[in-house]
PDB file of C-alpha atoms in Angstrom:
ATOM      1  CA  UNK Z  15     -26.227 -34.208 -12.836  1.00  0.00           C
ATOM      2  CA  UNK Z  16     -26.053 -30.061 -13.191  1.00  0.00           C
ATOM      3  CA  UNK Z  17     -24.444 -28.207 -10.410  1.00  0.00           C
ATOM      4  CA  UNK Z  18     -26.822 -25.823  -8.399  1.00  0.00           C
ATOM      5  CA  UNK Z  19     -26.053 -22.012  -9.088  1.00  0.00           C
ATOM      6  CA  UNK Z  20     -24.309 -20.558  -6.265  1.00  0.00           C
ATOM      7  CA  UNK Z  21     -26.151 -17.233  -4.561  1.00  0.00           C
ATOM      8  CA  UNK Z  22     -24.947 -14.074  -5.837  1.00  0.00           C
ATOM      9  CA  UNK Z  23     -21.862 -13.293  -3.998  1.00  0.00           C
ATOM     10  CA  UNK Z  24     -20.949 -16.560  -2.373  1.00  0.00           C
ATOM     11  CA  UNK Z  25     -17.487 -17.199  -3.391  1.00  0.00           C
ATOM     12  CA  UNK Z  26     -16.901 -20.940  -5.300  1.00  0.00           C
ATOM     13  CA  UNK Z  27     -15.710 -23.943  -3.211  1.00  0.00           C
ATOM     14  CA  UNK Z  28     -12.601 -25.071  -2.714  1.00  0.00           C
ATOM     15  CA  UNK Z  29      -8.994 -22.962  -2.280  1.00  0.00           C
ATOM     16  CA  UNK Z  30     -10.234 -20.878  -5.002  1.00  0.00           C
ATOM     17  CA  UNK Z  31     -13.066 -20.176  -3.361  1.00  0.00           C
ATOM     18  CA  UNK Z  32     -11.344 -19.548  -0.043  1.00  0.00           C
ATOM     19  CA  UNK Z  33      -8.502 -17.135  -1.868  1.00  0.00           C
ATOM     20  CA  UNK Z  34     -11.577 -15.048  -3.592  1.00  0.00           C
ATOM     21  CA  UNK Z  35     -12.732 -14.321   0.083  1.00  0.00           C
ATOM     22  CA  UNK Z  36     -12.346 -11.008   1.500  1.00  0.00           C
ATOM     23  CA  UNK Z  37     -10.692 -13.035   4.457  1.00  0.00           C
ATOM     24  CA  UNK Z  38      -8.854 -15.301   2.675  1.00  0.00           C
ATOM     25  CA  UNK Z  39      -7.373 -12.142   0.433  1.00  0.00           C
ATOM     26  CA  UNK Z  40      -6.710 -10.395   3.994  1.00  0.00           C
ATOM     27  CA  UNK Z  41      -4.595 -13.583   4.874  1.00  0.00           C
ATOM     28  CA  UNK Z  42      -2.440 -13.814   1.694  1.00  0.00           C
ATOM     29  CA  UNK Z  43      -1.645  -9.986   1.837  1.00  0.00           C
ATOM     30  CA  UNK Z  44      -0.626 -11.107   5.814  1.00  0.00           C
ATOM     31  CA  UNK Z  45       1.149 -13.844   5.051  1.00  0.00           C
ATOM     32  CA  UNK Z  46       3.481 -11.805   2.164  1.00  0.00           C
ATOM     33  CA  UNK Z  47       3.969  -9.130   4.755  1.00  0.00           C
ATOM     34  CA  UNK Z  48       5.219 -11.969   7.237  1.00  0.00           C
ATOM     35  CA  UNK Z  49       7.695 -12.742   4.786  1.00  0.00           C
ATOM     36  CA  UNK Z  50       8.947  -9.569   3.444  1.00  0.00           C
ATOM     37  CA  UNK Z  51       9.485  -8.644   7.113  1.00  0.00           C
ATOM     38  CA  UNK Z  52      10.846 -12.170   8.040  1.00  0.00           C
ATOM     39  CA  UNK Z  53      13.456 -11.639   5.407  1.00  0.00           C
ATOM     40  CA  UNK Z  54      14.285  -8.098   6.263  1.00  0.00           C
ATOM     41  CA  UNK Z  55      14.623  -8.833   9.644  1.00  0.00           C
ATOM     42  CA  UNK Z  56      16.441 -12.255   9.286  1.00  0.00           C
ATOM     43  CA  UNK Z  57      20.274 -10.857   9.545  1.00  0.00           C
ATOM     44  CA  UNK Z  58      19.133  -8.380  12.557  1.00  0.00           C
ATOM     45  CA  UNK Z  59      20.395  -9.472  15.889  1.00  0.00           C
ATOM     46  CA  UNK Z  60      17.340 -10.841  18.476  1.00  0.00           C
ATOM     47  CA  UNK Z  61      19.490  -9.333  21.666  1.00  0.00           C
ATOM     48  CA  UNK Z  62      18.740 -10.736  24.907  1.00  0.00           C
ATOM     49  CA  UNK Z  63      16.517 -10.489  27.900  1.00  0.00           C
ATOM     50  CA  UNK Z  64      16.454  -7.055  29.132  1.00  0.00           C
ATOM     51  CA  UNK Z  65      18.855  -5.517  26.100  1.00  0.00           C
ATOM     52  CA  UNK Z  66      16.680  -6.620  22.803  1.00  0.00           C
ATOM     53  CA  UNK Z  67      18.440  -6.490  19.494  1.00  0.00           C
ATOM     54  CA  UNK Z  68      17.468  -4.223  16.404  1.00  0.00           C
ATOM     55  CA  UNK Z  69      15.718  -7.980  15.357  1.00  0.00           C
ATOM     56  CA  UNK Z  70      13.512  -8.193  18.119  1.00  0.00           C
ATOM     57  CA  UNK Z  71      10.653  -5.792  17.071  1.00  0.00           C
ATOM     58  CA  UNK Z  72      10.518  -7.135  13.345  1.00  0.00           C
ATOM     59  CA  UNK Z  73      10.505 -11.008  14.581  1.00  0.00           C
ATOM     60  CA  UNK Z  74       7.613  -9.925  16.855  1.00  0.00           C
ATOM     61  CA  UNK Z  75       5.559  -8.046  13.819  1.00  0.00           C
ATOM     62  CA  UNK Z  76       5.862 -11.065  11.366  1.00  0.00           C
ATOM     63  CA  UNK Z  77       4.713 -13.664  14.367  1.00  0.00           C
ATOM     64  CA  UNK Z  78       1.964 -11.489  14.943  1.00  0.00           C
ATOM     65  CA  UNK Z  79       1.574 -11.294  10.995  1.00  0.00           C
ATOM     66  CA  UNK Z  80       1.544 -14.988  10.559  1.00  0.00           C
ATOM     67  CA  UNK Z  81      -1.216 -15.105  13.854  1.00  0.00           C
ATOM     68  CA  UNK Z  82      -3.525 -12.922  12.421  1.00  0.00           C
ATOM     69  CA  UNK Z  83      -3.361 -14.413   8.673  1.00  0.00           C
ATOM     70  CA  UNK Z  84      -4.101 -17.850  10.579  1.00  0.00           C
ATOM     71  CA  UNK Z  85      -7.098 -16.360  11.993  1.00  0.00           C
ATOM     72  CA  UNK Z  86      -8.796 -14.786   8.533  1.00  0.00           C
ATOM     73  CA  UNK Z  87      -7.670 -18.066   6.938  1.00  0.00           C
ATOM     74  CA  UNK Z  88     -10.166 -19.974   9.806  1.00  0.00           C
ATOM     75  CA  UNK Z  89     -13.048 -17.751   8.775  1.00  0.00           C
ATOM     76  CA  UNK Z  90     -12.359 -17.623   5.033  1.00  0.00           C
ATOM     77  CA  UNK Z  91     -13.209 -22.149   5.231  1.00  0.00           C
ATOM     78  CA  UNK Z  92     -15.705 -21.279   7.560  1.00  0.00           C
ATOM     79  CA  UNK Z  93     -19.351 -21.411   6.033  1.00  0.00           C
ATOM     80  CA  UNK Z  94     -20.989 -17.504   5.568  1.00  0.00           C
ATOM     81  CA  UNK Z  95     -17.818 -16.029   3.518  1.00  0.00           C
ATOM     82  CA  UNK Z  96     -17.830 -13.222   1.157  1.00  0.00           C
ATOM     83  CA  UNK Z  97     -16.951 -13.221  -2.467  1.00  0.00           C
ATOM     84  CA  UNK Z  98     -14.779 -10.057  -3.188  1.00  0.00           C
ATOM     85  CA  UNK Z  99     -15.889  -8.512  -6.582  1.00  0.00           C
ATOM     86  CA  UNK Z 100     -13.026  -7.280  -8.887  1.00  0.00           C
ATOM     87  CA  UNK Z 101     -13.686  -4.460 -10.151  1.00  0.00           C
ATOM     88  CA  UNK Z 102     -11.825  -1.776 -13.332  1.00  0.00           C
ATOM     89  CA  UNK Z 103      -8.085  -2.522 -12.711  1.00  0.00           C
ATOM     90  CA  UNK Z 104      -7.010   0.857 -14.170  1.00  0.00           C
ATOM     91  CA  UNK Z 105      -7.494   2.977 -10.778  1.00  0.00           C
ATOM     92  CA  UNK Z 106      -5.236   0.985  -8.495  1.00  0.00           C
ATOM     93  CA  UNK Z 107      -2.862   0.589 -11.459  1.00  0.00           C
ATOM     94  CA  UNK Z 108      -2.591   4.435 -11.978  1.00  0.00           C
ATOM     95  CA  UNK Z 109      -1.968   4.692  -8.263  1.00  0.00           C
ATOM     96  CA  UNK Z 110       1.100   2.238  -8.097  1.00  0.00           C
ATOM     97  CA  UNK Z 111       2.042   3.762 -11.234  1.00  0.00           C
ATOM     98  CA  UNK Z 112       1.735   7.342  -9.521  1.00  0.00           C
ATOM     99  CA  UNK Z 113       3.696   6.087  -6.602  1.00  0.00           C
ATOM    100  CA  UNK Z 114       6.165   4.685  -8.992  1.00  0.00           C
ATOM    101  CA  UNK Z 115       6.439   7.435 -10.582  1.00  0.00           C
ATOM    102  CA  UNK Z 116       6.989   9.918  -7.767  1.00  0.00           C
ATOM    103  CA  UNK Z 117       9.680   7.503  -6.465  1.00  0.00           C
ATOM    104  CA  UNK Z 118      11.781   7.253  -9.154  1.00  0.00           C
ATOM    105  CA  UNK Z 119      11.600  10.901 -10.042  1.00  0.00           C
ATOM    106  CA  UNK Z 120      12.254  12.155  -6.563  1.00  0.00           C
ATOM    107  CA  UNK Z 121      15.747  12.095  -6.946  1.00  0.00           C
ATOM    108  CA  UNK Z 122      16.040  14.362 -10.020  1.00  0.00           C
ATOM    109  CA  UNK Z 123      13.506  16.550 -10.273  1.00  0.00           C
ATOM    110  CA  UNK Z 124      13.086  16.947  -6.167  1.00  0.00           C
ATOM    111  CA  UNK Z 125       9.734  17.177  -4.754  1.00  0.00           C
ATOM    112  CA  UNK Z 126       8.156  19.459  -6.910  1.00  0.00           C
ATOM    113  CA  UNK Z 127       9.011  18.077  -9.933  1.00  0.00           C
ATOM    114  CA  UNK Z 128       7.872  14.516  -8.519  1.00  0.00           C
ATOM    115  CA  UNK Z 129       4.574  16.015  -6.891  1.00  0.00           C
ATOM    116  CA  UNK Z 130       3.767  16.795 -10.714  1.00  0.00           C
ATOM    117  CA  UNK Z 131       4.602  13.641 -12.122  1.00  0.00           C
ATOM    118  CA  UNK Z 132       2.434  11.772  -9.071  1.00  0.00           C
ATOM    119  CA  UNK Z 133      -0.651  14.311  -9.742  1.00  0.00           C
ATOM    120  CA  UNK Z 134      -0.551  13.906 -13.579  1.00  0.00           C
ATOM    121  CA  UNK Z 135      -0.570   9.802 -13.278  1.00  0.00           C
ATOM    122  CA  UNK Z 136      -2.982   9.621 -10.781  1.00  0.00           C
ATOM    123  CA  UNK Z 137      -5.173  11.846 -12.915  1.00  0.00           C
ATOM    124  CA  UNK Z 138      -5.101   9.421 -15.267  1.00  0.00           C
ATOM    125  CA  UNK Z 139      -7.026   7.073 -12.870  1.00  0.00           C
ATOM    126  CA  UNK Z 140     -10.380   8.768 -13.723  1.00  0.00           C
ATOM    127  CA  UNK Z 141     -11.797  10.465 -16.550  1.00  0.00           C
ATOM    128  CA  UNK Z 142     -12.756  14.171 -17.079  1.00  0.00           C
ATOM    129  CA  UNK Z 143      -9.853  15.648 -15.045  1.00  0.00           C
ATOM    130  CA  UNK Z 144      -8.510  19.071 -16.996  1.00  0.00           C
ATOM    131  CA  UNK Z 145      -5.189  20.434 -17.574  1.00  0.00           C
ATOM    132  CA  UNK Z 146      -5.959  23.346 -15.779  1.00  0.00           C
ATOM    133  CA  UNK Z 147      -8.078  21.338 -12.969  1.00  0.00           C
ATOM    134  CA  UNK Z 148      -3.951  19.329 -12.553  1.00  0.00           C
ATOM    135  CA  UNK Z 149      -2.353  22.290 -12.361  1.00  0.00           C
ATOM    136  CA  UNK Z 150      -3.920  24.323  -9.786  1.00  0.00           C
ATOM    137  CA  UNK Z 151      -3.762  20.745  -7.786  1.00  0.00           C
ATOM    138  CA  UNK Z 152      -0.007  20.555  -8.354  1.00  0.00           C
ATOM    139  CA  UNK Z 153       0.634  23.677  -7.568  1.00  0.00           C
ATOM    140  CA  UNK Z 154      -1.321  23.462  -3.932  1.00  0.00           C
ATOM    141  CA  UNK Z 155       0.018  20.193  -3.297  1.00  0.00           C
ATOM    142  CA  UNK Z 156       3.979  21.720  -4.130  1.00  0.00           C
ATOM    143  CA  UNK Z 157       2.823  24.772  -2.517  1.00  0.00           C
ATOM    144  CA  UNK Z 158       1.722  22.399   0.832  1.00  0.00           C
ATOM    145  CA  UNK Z 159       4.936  20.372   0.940  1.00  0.00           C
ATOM    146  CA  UNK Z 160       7.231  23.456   0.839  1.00  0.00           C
ATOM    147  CA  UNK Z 161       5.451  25.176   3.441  1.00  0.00           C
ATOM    148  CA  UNK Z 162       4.886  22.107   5.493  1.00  0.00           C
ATOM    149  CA  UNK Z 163       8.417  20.726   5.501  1.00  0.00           C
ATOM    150  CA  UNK Z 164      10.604  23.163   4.486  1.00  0.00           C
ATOM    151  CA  UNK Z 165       9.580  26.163   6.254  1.00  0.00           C
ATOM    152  CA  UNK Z 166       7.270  24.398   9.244  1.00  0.00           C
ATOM    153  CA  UNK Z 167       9.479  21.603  10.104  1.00  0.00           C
ATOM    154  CA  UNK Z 168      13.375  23.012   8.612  1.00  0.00           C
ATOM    155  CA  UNK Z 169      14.095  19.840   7.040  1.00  0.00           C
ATOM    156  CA  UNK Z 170      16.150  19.644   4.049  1.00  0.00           C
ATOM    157  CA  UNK Z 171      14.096  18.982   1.702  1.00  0.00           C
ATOM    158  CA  UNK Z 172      15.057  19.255  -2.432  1.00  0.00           C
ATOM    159  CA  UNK Z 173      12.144  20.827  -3.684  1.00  0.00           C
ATOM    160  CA  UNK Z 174      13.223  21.448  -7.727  1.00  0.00           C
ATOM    161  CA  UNK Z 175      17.141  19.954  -8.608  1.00  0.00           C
ATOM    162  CA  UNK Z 176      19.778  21.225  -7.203  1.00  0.00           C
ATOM    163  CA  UNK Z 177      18.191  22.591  -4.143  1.00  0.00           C
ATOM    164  CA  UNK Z 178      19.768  22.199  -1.149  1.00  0.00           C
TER     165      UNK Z 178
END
């Protein structure tokens, strides 16, 4: 006996099915942000009544975390559900890789050097970007965040190493 074929973008049965949802995707990314802030939060004090604790706030967000990845987890079983297509991995990569990048640089090359290093990854995200099409970018971008924060809004800011 040969399965029917499933209409195009009906996600399969089953927990696959339900975790290759757009809902049931929403609820997973929930439910990981429930615990990262449930175990962030976990050594804060709740405080009491009318004096709440440093704790309180955080307990409240992952509750209402855990709620709301309850609720997409009820419509990703429920009948109608929509398949999310994966698509080329390379352009989130090269944006967590730009991020990664501009976060571990920071602290040596300031924020200039580190806007370069975030522009230049994330370039690498899509085809057909020029040298000279990065560098007028970087240069705006460092030319932004210096005006922006350091002259705008005084703060401290290490723009190239050993500033400040």
């Amino acid at each position: 006996m040969a399965a029917e074929p499933r209409p195009e973008g009906t996600p399969p049965r089953g927990l696959r099915g339900v975790l290759t949802s757009r809902e049931g995707l929403g609820a997973l990314f929930l439910l990981i942000c429930a615990l990262v802030v449930g175990i962030e939060a976990s050594g804060l004090s709740m405080g009491r009544g009318r004096m709440v604790g440093p704790g309180y706030f955080p307990a409240i967000l992952c509750g209402l975390f855990v709620l709301f990845a309850v609720i997409l987890l009820v419509q990703a079983i429920a009948p109608g559900r929509v398949s999310v297509e994966f698509g080329p991995l390379r352009p989130p990569a090269m944006m967590i890789a730009a991020i990664a990048g501009f976060c571990l640089t920071f602290p040596f090359l300031g924020a200039g050097g580190a806007i370069i290093v975030l522009v230049v990854i994330a370039a690498l995200a899509e085809s057909g970007r020029g040298p000279v099409e990065l560098l007028v970018l970087s240069v705006v971008l460092v030319a932004l965040v210096w005006l922006v924060f350091r002259i705008g809004l005084n703060l401290q800011l290490p723009m190239y190493p050993g500033d400040v």
